[in-house]
PDB file of C-alpha atoms in Angstrom:
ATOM      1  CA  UNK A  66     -15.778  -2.109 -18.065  1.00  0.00           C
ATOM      2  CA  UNK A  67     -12.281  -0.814 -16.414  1.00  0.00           C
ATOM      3  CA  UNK A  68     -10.737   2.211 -17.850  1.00  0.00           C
ATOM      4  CA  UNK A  69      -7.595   3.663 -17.183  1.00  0.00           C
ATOM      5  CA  UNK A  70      -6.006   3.616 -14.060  1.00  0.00           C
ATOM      6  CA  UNK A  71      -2.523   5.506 -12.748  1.00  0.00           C
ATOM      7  CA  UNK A  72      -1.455   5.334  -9.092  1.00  0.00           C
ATOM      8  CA  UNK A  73      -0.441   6.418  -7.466  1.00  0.00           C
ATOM      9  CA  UNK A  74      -3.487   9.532  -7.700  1.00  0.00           C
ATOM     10  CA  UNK A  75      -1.163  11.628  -5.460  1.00  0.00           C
ATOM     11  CA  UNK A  76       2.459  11.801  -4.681  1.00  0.00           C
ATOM     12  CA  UNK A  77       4.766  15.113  -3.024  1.00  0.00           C
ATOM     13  CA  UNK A  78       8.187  14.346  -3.488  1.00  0.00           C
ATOM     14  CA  UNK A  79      11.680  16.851  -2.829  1.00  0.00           C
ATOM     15  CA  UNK A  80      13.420  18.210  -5.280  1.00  0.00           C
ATOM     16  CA  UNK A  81      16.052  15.569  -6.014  1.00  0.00           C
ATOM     17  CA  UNK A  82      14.530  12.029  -5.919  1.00  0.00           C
ATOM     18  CA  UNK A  83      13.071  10.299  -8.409  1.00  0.00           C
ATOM     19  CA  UNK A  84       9.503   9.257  -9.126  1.00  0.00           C
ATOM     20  CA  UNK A  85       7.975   6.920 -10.912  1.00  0.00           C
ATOM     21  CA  UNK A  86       3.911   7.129 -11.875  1.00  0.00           C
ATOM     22  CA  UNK A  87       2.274   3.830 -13.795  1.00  0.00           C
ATOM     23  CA  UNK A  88      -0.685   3.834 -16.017  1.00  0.00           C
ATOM     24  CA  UNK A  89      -2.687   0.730 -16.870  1.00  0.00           C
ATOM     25  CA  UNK A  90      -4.256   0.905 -19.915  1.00  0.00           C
ATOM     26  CA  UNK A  91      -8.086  -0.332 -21.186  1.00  0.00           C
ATOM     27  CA  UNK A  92      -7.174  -4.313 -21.442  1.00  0.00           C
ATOM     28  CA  UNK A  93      -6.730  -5.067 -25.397  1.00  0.00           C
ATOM     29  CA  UNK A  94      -5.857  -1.045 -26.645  1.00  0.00           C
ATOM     30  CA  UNK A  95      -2.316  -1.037 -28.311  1.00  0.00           C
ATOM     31  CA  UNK A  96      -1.536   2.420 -28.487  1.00  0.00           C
ATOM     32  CA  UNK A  97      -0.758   4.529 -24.536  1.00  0.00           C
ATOM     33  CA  UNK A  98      -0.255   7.649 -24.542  1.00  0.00           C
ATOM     34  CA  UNK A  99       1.455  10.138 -21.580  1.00  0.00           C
ATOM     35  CA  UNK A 100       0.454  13.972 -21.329  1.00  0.00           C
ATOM     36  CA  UNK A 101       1.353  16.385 -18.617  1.00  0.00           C
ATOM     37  CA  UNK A 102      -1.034  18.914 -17.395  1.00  0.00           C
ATOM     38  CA  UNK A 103      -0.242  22.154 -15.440  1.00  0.00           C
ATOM     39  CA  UNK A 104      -1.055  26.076 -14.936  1.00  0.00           C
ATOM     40  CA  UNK A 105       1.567  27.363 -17.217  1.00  0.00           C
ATOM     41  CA  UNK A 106       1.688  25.234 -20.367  1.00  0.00           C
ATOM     42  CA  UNK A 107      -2.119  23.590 -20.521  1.00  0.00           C
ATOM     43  CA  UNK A 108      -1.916  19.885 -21.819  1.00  0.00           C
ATOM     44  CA  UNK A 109       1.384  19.191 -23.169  1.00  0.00           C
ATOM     45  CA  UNK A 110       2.053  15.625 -24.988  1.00  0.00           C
ATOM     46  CA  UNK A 111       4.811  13.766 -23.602  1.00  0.00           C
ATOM     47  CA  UNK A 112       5.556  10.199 -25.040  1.00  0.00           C
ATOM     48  CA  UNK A 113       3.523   7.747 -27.229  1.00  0.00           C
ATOM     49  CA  UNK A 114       3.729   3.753 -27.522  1.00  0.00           C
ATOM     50  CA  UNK A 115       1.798   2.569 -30.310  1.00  0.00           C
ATOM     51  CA  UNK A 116       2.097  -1.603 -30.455  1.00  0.00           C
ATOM     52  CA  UNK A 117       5.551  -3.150 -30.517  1.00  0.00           C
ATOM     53  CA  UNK A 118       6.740   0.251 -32.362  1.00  0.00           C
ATOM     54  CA  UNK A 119       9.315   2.229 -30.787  1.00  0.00           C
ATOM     55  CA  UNK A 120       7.869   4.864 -28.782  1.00  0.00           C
ATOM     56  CA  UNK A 121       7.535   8.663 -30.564  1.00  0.00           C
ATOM     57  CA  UNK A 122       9.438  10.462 -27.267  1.00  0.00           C
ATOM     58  CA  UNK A 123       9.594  13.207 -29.014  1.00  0.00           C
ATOM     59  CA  UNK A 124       7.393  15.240 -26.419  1.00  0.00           C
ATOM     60  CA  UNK A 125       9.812  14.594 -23.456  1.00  0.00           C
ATOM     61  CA  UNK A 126      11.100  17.803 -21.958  1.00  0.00           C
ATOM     62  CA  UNK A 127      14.118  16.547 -20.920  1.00  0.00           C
ATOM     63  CA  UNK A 128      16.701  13.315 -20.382  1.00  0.00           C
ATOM     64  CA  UNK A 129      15.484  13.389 -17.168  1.00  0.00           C
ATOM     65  CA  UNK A 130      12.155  11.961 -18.383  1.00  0.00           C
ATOM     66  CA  UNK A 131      11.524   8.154 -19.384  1.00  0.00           C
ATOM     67  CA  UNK A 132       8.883   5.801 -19.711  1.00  0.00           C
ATOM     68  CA  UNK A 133       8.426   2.095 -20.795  1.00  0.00           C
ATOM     69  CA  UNK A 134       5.589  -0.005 -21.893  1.00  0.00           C
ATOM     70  CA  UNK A 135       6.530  -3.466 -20.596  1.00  0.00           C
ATOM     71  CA  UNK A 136       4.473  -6.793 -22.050  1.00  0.00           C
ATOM     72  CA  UNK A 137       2.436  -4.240 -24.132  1.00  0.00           C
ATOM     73  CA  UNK A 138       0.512  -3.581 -21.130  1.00  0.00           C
ATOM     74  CA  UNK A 139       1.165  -1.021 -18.074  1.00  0.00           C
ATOM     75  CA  UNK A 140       3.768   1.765 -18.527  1.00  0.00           C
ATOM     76  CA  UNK A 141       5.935   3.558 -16.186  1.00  0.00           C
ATOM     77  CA  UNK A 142       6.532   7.179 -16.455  1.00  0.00           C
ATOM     78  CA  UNK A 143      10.301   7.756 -14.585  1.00  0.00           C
ATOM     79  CA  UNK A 144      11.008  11.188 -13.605  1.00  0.00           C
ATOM     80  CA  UNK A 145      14.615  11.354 -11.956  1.00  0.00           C
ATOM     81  CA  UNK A 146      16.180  14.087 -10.007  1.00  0.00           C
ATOM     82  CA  UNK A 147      12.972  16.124 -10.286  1.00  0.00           C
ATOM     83  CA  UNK A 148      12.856  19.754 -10.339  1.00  0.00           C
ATOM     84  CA  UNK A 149       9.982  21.757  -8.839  1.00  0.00           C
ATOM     85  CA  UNK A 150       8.850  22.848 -12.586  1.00  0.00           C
ATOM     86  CA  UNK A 151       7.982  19.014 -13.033  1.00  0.00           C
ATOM     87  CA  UNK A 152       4.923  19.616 -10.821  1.00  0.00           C
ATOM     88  CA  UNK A 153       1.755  19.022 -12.483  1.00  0.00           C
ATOM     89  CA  UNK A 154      -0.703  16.441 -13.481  1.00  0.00           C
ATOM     90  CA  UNK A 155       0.432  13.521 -14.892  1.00  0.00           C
ATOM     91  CA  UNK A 156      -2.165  12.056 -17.678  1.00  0.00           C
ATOM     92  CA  UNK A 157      -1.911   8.945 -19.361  1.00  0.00           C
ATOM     93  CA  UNK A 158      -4.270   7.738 -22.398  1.00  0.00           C
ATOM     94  CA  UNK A 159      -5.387   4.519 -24.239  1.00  0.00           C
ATOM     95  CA  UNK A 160      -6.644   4.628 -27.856  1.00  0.00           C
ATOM     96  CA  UNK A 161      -7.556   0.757 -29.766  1.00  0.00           C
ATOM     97  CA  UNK A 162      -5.223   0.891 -32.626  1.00  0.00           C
ATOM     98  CA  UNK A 163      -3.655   4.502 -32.492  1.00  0.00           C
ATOM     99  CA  UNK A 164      -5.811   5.202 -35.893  1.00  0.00           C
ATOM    100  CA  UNK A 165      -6.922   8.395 -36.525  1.00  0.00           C
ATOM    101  CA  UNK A 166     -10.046   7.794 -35.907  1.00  0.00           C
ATOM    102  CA  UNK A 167      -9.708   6.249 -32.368  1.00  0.00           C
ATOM    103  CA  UNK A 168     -10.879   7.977 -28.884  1.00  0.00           C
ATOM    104  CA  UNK A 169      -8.277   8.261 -26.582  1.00  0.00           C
ATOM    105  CA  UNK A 170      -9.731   7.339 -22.825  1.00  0.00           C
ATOM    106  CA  UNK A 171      -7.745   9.222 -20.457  1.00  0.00           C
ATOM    107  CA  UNK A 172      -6.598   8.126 -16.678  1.00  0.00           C
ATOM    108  CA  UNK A 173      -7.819  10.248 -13.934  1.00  0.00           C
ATOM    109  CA  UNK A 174      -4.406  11.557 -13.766  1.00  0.00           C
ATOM    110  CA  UNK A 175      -1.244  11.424 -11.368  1.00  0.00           C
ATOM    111  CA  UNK A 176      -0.476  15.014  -9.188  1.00  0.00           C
ATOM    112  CA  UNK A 177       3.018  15.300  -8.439  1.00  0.00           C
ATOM    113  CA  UNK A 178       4.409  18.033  -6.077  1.00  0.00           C
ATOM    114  CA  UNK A 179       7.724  18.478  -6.038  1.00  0.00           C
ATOM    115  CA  UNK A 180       9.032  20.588  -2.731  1.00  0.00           C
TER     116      UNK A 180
ATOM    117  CA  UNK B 294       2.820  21.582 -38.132  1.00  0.00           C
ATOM    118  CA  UNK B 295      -0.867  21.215 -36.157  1.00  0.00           C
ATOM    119  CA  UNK B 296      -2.313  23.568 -33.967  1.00  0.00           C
ATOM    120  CA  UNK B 297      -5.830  24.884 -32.350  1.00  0.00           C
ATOM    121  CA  UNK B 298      -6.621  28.196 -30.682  1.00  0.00           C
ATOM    122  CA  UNK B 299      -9.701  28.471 -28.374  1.00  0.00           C
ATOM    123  CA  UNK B 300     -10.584  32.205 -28.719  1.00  0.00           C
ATOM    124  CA  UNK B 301     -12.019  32.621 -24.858  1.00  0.00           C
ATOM    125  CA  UNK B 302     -10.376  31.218 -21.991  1.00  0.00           C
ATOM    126  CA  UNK B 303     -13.768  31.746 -20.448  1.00  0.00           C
ATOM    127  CA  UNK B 304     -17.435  31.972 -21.321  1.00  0.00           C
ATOM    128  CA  UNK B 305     -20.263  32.452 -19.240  1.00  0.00           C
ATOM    129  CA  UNK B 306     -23.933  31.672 -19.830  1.00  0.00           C
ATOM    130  CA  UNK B 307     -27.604  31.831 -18.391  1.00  0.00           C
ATOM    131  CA  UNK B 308     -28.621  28.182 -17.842  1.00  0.00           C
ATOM    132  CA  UNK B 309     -31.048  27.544 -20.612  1.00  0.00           C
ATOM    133  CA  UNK B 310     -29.659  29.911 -23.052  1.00  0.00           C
ATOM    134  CA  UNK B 311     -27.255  28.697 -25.989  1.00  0.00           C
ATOM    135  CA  UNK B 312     -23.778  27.812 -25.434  1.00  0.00           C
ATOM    136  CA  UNK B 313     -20.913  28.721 -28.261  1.00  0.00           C
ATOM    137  CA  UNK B 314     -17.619  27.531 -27.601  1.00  0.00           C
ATOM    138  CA  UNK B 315     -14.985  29.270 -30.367  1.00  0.00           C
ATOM    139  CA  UNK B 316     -12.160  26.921 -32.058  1.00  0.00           C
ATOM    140  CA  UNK B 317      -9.823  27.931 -34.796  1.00  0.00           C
ATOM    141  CA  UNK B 318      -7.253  24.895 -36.283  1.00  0.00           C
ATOM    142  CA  UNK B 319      -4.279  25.177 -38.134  1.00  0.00           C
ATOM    143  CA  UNK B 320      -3.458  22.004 -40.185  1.00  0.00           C
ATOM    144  CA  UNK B 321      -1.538  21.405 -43.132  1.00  0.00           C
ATOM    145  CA  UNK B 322      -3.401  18.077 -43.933  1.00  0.00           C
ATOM    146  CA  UNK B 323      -6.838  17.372 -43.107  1.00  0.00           C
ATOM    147  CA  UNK B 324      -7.278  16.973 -39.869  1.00  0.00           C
ATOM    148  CA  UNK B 325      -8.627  14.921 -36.985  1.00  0.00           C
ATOM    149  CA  UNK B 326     -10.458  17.359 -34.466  1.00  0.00           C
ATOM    150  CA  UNK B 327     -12.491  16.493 -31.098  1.00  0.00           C
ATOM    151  CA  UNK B 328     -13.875  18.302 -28.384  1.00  0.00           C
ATOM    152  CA  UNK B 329     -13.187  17.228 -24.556  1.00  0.00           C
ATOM    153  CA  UNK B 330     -14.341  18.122 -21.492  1.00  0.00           C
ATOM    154  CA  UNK B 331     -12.858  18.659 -17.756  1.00  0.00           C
ATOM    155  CA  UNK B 332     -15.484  18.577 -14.644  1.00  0.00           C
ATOM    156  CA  UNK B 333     -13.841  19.723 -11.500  1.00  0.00           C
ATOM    157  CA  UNK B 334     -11.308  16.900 -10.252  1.00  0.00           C
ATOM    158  CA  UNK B 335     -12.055  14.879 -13.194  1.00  0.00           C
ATOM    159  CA  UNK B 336     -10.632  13.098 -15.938  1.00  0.00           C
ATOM    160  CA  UNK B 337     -11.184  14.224 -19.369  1.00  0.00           C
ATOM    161  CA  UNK B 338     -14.132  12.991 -21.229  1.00  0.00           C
ATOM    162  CA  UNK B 339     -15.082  12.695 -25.190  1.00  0.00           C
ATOM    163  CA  UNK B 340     -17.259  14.914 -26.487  1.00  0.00           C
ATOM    164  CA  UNK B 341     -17.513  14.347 -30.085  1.00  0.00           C
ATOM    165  CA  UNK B 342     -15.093  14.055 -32.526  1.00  0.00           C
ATOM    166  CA  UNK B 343     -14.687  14.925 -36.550  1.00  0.00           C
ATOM    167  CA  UNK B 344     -12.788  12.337 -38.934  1.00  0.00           C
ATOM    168  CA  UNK B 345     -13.272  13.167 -41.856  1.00  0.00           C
ATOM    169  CA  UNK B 346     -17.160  12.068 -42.198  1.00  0.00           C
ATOM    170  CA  UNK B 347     -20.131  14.511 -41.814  1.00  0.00           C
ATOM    171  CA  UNK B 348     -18.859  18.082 -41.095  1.00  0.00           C
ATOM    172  CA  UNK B 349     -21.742  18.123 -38.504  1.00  0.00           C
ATOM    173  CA  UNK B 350     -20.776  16.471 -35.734  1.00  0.00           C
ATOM    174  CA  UNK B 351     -23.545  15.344 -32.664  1.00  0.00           C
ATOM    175  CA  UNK B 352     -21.868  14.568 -29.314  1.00  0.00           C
ATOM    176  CA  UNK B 353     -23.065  13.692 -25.911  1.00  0.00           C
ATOM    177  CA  UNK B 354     -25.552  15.619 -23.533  1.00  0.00           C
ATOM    178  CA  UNK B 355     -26.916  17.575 -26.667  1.00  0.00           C
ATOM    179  CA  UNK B 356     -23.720  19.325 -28.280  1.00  0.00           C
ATOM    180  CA  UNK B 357     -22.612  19.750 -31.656  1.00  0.00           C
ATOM    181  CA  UNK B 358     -19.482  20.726 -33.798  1.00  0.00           C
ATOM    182  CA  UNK B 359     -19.325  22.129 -37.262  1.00  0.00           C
ATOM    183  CA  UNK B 360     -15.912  21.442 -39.282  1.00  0.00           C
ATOM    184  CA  UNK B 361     -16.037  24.265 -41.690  1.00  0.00           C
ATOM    185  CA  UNK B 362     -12.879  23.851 -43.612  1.00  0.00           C
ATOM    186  CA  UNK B 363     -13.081  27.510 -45.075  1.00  0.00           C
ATOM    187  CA  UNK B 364     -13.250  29.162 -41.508  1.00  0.00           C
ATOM    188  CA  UNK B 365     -10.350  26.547 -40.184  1.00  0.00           C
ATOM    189  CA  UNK B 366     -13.030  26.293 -37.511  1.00  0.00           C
ATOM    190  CA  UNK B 367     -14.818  23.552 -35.301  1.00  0.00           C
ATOM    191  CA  UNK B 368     -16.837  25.471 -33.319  1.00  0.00           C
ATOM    192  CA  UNK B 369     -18.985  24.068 -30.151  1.00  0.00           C
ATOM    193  CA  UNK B 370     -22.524  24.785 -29.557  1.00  0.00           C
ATOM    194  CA  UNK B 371     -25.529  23.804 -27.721  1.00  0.00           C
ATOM    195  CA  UNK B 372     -28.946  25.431 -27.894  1.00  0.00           C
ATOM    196  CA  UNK B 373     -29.752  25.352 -23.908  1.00  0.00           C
ATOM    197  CA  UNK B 374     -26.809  25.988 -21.490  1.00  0.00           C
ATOM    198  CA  UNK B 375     -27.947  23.213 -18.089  1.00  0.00           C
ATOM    199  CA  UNK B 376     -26.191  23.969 -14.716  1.00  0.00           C
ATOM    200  CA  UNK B 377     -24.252  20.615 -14.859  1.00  0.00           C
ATOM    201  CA  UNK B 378     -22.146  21.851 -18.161  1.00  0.00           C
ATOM    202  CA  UNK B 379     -20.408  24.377 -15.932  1.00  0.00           C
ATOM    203  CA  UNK B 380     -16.682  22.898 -16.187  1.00  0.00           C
ATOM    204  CA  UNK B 381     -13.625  23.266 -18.968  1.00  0.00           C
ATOM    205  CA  UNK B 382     -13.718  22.497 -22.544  1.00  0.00           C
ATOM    206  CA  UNK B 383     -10.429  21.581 -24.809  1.00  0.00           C
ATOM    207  CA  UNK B 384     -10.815  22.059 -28.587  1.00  0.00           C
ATOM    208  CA  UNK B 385      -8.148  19.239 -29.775  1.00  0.00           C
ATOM    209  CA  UNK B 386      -6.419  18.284 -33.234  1.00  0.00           C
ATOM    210  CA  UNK B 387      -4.351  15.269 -34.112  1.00  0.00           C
ATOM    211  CA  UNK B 388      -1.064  15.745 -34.327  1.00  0.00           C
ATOM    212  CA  UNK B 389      -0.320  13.016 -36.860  1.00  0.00           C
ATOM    213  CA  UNK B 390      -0.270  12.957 -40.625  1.00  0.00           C
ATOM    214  CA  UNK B 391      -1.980   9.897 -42.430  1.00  0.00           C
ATOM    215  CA  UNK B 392      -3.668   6.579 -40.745  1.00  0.00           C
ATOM    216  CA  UNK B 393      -1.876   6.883 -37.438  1.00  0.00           C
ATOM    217  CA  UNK B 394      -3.452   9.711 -34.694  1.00  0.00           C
ATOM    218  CA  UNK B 395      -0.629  10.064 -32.770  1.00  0.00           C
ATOM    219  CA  UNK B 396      -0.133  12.485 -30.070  1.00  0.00           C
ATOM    220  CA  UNK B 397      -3.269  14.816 -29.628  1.00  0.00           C
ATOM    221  CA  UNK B 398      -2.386  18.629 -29.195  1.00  0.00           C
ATOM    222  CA  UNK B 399      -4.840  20.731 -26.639  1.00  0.00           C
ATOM    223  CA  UNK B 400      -6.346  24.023 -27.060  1.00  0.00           C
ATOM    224  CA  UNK B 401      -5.378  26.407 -23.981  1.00  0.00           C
ATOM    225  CA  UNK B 402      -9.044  25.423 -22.992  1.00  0.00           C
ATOM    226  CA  UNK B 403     -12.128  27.486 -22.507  1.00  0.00           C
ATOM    227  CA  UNK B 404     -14.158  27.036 -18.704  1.00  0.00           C
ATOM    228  CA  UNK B 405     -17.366  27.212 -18.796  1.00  0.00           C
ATOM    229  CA  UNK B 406     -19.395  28.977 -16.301  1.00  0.00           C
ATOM    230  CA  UNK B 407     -23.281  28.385 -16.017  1.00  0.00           C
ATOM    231  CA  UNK B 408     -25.514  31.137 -14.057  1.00  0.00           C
ATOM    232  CA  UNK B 409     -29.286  30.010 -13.006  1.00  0.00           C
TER     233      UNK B 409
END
């Protein structure tokens, strides 16, 4: 079956403009989960969305960061005004029900380079 | 607060000789703890994972975790090292406390290289 998908796989943006990156989860999990991925700080947890819950955001590193989960489905990570420290790999997860037993099935991931 | 140390960032091997992987946890609760791996350009995969069942845990393509509360430890083994294991390895707790996982917090990771 699918798994999870981001696009765009690749983007290069200059410092300034905004981004946006989308994930779109295994049909049927409930709980999404974002991550960020570069050289200096490893795998770094940014956001969570677990069913109609509001999201735990308590992993963003800044206001310029924002995501949604719209119809319980896709989600849209926002970056605005990005800095070159936002470049990295951007990683989003699935998991069932969010319990603590679940796998999380990550997305090949999103590389953003920010000139 | 929930943490894991990998104690190499890198190991290398003979192919066909044993593989150990080193993972320490810190958890104030007992803990959710997996094992992932990175190939080269590729997304991360599922090794195994402990929950709270058998403290042996069997994964995929022959490797094996023991939880050993008393260590704080979940290290990674396999008894014969192939070429194709050569990539990264993240030793991974669950941030959250009770029946939701929540976010998952990485190790630093640990890449594996394999010598024929």
């Amino acid at each position: 079956g699918a798994g999870v998908s981001q696009s765009p796989s690749n983007k290069v943006t200059e410092k300034g403009k905004d981004v946006e990156l989308r994930c779109d989860p295994i049909s049927g999990h409930t709980a999404l989960y974002w991550y960020r991925q570069s050289l200096g700080q490893g795998l770094e947890f940014l956001i969570y969305f677990q069913g109609n819950s509001a999201p735990d955001k308590s992993g963003l590193p800044s206001d310029r960061f924002s995501a949604e989960r719209t119809g319980g489905s896709v989600s849209t990570l926002t970056i605005q005004r990005t800095q070159q420290e936002d470049s990295a790999v951007y990683l989003c997860a699935s998991s069932q029900a969010g319990t603590r037993a679940d796998t999380q099935y990550f997305g090949p991931g999103t590389r953003l380079t920010v000139l | 607060a929930q943490s894991v140390t990998q104690l190499d960032s890198h190991v290398s091997v003979s192919e066909g000789t044993p593989v150990l992987l080193r993972c320490n946890y810190s958890s104030s609760y007992s803990p959710s703890l997996f094992w992932y791996v990175q190939h080269p350009n590729k997304g991360l995969q599922l090794l195994l994972k402990y929950t709270s069942a058998a403290t042996l845990v069997k994964g995929i393509n022959g490797f094996e975790a023991e939880f050993k509360k008393s260590e704080t430890s979940f290290h990674l083994t396999k008894p014969s090292a192939h070429m194709s294991d050569a990539a990264e390895y993240f030793c991974v707790v669950s941030g959250a406390y009770g029946g939701s996982q929540g976010n998952l917090i990485f190790g630093k990771g640990t890449k594996l290289s394999v010598k024929p």
